[in-house]
Short mmCIF file of C-alpha atoms in Angstrom, two decimals:
data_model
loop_
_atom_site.label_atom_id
_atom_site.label_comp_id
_atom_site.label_asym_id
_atom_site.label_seq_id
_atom_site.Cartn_x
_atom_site.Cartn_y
_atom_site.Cartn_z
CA UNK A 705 13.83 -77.83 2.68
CA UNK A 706 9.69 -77.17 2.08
CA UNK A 707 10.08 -75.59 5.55
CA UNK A 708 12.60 -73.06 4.18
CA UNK A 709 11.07 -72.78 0.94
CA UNK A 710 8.35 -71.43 2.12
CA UNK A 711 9.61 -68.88 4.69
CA UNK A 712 11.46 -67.64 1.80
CA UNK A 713 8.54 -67.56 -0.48
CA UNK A 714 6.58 -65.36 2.63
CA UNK A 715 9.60 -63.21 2.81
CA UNK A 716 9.72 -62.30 -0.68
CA UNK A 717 5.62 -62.04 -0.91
CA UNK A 718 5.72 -59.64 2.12
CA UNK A 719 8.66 -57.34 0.57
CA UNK A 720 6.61 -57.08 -2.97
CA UNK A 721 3.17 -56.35 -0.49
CA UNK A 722 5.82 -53.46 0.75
CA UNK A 723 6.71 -52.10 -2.09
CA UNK A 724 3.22 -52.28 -4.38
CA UNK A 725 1.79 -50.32 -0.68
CA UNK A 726 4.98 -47.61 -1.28
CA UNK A 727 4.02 -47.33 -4.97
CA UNK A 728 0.56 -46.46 -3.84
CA UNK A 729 1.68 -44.18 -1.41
CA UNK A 730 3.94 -42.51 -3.84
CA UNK A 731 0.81 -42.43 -6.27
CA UNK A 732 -1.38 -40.93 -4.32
CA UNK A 733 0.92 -38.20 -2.83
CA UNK A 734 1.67 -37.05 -6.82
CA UNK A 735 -2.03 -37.46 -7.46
CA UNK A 736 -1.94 -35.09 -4.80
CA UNK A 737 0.19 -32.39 -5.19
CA UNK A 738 -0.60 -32.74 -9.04
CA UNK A 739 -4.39 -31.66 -8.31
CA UNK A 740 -3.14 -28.86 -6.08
CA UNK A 741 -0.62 -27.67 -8.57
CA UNK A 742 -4.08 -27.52 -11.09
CA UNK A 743 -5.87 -25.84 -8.60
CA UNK A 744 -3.41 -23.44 -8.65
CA UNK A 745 -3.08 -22.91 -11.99
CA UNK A 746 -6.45 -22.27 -11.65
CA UNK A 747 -6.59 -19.13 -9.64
CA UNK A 748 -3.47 -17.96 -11.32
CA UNK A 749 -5.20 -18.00 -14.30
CA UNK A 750 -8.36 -16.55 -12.50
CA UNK A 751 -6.10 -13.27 -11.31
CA UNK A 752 -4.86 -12.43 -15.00
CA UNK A 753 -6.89 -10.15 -16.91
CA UNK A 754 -9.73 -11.92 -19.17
CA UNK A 755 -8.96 -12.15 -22.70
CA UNK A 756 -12.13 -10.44 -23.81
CA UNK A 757 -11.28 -7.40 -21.71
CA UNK A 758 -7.64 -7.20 -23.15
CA UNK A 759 -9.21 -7.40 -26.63
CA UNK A 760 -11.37 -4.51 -25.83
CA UNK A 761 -8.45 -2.51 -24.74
CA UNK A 762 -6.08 -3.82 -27.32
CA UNK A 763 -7.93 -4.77 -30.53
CA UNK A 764 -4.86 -5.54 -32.59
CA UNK A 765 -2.76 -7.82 -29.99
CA UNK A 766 -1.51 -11.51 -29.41
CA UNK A 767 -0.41 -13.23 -26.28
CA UNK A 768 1.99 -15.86 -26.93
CA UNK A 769 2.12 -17.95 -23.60
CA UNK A 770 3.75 -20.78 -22.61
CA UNK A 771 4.05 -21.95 -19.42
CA UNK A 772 6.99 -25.01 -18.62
CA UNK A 773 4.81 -26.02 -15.99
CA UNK A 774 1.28 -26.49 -15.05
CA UNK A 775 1.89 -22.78 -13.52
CA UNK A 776 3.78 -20.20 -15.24
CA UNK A 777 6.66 -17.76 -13.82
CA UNK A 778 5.99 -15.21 -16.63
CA UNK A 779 2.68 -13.25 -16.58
CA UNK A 780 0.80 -10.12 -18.22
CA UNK A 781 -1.44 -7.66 -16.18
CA UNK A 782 -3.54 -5.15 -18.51
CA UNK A 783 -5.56 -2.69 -17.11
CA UNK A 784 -7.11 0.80 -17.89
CA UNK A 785 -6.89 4.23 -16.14
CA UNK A 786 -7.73 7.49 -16.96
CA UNK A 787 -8.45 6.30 -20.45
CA UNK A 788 -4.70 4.96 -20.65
CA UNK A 789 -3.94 1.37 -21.25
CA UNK A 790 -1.17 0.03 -18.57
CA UNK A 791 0.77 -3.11 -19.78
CA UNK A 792 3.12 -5.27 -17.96
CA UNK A 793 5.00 -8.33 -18.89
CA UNK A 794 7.29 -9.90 -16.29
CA UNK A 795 9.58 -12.86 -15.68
CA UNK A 796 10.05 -14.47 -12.38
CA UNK A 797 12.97 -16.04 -10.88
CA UNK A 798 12.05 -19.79 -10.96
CA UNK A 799 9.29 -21.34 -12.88
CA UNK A 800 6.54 -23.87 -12.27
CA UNK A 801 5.31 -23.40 -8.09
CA UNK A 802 7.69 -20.82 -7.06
CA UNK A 803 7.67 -19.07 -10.19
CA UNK A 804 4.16 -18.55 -10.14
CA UNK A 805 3.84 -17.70 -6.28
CA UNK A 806 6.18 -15.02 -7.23
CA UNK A 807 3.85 -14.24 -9.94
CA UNK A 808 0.25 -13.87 -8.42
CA UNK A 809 2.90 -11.53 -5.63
CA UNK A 810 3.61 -9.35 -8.44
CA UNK A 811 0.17 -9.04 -9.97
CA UNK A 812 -1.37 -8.54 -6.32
CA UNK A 813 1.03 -5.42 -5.74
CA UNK A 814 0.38 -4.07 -8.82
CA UNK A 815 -3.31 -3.93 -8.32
CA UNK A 816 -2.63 -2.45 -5.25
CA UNK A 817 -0.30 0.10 -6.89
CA UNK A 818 -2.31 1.00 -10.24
CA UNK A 819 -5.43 0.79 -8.99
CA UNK A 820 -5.98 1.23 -5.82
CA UNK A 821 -3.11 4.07 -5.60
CA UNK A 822 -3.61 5.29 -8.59
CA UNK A 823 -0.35 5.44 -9.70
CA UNK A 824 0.10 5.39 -13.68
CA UNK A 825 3.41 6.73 -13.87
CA UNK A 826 5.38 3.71 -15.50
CA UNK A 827 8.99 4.76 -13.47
CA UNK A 828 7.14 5.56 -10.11
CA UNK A 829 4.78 1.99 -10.57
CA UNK A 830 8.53 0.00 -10.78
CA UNK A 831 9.87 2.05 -7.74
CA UNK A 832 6.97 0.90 -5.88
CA UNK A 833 6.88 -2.58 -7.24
CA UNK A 834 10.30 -2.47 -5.99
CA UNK A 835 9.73 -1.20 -2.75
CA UNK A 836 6.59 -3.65 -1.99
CA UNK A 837 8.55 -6.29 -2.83
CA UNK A 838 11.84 -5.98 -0.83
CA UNK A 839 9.56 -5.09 2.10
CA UNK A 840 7.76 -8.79 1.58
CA UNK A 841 10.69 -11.12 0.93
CA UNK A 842 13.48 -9.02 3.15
CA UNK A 843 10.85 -7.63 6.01
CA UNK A 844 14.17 -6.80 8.25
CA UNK A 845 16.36 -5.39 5.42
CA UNK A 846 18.60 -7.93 5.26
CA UNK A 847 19.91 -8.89 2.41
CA UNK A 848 20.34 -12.61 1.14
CA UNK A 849 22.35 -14.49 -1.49
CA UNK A 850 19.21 -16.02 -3.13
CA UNK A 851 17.37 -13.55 -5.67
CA UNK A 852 13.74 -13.83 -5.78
CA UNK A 853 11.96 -11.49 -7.98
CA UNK A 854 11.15 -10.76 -11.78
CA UNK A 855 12.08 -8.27 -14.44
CA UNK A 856 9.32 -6.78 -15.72
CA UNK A 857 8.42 -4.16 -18.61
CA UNK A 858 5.56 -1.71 -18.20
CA UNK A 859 4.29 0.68 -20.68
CA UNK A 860 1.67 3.41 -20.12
CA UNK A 861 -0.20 3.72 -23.81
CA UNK A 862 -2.37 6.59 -24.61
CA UNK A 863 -4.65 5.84 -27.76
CA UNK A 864 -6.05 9.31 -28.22
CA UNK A 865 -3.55 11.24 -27.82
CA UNK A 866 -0.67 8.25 -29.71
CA UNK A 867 1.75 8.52 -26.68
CA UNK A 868 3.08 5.98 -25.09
CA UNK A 869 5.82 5.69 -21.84
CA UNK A 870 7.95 2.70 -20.93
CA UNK A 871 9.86 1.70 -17.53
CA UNK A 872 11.52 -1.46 -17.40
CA UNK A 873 13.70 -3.71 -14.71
CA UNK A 874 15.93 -5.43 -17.16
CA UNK A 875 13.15 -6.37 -19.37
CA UNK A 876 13.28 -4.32 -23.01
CA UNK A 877 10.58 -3.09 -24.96
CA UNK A 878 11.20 -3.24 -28.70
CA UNK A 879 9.26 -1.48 -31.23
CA UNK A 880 8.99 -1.84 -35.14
CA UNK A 881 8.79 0.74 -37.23
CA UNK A 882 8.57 0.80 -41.09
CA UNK A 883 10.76 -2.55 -41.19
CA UNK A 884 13.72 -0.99 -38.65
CA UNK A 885 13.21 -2.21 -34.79
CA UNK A 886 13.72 0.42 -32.00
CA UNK A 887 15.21 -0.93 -28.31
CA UNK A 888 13.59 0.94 -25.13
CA UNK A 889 16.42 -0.24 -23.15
CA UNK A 890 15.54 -0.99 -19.17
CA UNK A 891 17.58 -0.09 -16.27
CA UNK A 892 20.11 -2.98 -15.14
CA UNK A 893 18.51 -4.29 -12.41
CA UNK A 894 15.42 -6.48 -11.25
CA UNK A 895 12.83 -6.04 -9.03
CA UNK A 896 13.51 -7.83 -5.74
CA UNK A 897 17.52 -7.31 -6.10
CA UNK A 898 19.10 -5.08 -3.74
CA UNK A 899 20.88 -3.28 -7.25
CA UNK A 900 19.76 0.10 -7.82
CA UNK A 901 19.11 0.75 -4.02
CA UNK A 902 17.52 4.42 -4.93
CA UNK A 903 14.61 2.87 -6.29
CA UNK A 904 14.72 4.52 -9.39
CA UNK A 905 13.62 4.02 -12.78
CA UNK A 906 14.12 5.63 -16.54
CA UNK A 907 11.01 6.74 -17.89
CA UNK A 908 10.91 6.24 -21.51
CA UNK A 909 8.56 8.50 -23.90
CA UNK A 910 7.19 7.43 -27.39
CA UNK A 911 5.13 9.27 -29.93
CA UNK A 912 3.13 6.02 -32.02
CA UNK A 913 2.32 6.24 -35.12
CA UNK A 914 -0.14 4.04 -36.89
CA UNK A 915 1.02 0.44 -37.60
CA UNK A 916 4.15 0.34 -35.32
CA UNK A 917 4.54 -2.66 -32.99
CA UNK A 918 5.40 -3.27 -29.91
CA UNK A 919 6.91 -6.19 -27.98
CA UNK A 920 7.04 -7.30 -24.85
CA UNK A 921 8.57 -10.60 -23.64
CA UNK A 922 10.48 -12.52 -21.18
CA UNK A 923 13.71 -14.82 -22.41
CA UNK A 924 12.08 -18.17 -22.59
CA UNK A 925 11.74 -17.61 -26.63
CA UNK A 926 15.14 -16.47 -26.95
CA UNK A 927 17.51 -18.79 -24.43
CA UNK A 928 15.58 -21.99 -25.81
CA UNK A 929 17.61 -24.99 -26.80
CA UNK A 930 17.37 -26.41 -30.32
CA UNK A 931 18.48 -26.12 -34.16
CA UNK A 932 21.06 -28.00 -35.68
CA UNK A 933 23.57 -27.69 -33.23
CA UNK A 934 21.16 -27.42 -30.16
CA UNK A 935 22.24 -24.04 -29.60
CA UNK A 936 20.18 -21.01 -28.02
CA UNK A 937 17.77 -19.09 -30.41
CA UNK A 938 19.54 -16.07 -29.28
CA UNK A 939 17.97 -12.92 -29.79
CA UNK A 940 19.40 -11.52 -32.92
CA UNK A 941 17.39 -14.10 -34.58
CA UNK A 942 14.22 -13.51 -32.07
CA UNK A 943 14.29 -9.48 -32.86
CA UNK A 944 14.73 -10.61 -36.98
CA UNK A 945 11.66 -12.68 -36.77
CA UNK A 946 9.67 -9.67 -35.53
CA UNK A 947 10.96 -7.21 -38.45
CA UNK A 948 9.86 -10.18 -40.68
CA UNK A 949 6.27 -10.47 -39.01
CA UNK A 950 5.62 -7.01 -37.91
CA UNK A 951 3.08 -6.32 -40.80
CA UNK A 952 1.17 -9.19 -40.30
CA UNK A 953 -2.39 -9.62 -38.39
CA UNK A 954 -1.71 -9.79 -34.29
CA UNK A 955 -2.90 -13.65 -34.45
CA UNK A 956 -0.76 -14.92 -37.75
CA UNK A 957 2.12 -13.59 -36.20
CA UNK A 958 1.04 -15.60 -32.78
CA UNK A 959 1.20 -18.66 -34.93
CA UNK A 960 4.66 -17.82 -37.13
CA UNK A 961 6.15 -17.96 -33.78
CA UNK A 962 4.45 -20.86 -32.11
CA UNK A 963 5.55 -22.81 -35.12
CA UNK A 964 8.92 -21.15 -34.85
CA UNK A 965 9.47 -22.30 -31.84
CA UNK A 966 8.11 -25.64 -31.80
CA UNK A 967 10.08 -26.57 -35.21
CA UNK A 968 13.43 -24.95 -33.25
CA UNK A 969 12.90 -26.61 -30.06
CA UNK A 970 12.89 -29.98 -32.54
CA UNK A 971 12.81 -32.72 -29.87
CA UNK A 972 14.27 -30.84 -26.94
CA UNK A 973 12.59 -30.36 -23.50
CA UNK A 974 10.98 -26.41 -22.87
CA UNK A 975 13.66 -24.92 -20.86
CA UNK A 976 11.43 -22.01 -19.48
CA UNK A 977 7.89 -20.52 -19.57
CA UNK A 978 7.63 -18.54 -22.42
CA UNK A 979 5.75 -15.00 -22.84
CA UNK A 980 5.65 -12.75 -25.77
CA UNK A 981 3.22 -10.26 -26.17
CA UNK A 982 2.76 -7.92 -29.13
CA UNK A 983 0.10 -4.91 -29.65
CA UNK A 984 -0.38 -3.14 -33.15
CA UNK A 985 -0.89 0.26 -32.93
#
């Protein structure tokens, strides 16, 4: 019986050695891929524009972002050309790793687009994106059941001269006025899809005047989860809360809708990344 005893005693000791050596193995490997994830959070972050260079072209503006993840699906690209300020805001399909792979894709082929082609046409920059990016995920043409992508808003603003120009790929722009909020409505289709096959875009154009606002965001605001009932925010009461704030400072109405969200979202996971970006003109 001590004979038996013991073997089973071995047994069970050897099993526990097995799974503690399993558990470490598991550990490490999420150590892992958790520092890689930061590193690449890290040259995501490195590839958007600098925050003191967006404040120099847009002194009156708030970036509301975030990410689900460690890495973000949603980004921003700023840049300057021909003394025009080019803004983009776009949403990619996925979040987290794929989301942002998809990202730093989008911001590398609109570097290549804006500024190294010199292209500052808003329509012609999202017939290009386009382009680029149906030649990188479907190299042979073929199309695929799985939609990779974004939908993206870009606006073209003109400070001197108060003229601005808007293209989007399902992604609105929505601008308040004097209390009343204008829709720049995007063409129905995403970058990436095989919709819209001509490539084209509408090309919106706005005369500013002083103190309107504009907003650009993706729907991670809008389609979260919370309230009451646990219901969507929806976007009737996302485009009410901008009326309401559009008067305020850039950075108080950054906070009205952090808090907005967080006290919505209540105790409810962050469904998606979440970008809203507004500029006062």
């Amino acid at each position: 019986l001590s004979f038996v005893l013991f073997r089973f005693y071995q047994h069970k000791k050897k099993i526990a050695n097995e799974l503690l050596e399993k558990n470490r193995l598991i550990t490490d490997q999420k150590i892992q891929i958790t520092n890689g994830i930061r590193y690449a959070s890290r040259i995501q972050n490195a590839i958007l524009p600098s925050l003191d260079m967006v404040k120099q072209l847009l002194p009156e503006h708030f970036i509301l972002f975030m990410p689900k993840d460690i890495v973000s699906g949603d980004f921003y690209w700023i840049t300057q050309r021909n003394n025009k300020v080019i803004v983009a805001v776009a949403d990619c399909t996925g979040h987290g790793v794929s989301g942002a792979f998809m990202s730093m894709l989008g911001i590398s082929f609109l570097i290549q687009i804006v500024t190294i082609e010199n292209t500052i046409e808003s329509d012609k920059i999202l017939s290009r994106l386009k382009n680029y990016f149906n030649s990188a995920l479907y190299p042979e043409g073929i199309k695929t059941e799985q939609k990779d992508g974004m939908e993206i808003a870009i606006a073209i603003i003109d400070p001197e001269d108060m003229i601005a120009e808007y293209s989007g790929a399902n992604s609105p722009l929505l601008m308040v006025r004097n209390g009343e909020i204008i829709e720049y409505e995007p063409n129905k289709t995403a970058i990436g899809t095989f919709k819209n096959d001509n490539g084209t875009f509408k090309r919106h154009f706005i005369d500013l005047k002083k103190n309107d606002a504009l907003y650009f965001f993706s729907d991670g605001f809008i389609s979260q989860f919370g309230g009451a009932n646990g219901q969507m925010f929806m976007s009737k009461p996302f485009r009410q809360l901008l009326i309401n704030i559009h008067d305020k400072p850039a950075e108080e109405q950054k906070q009205i809708l952090y808090k907005t969200h967080l006290e919505w979202r209540g105790n409810n996971e962050q469904i998606d990344d979440i970008l809203v970006l507004g500029i006062k003109i």
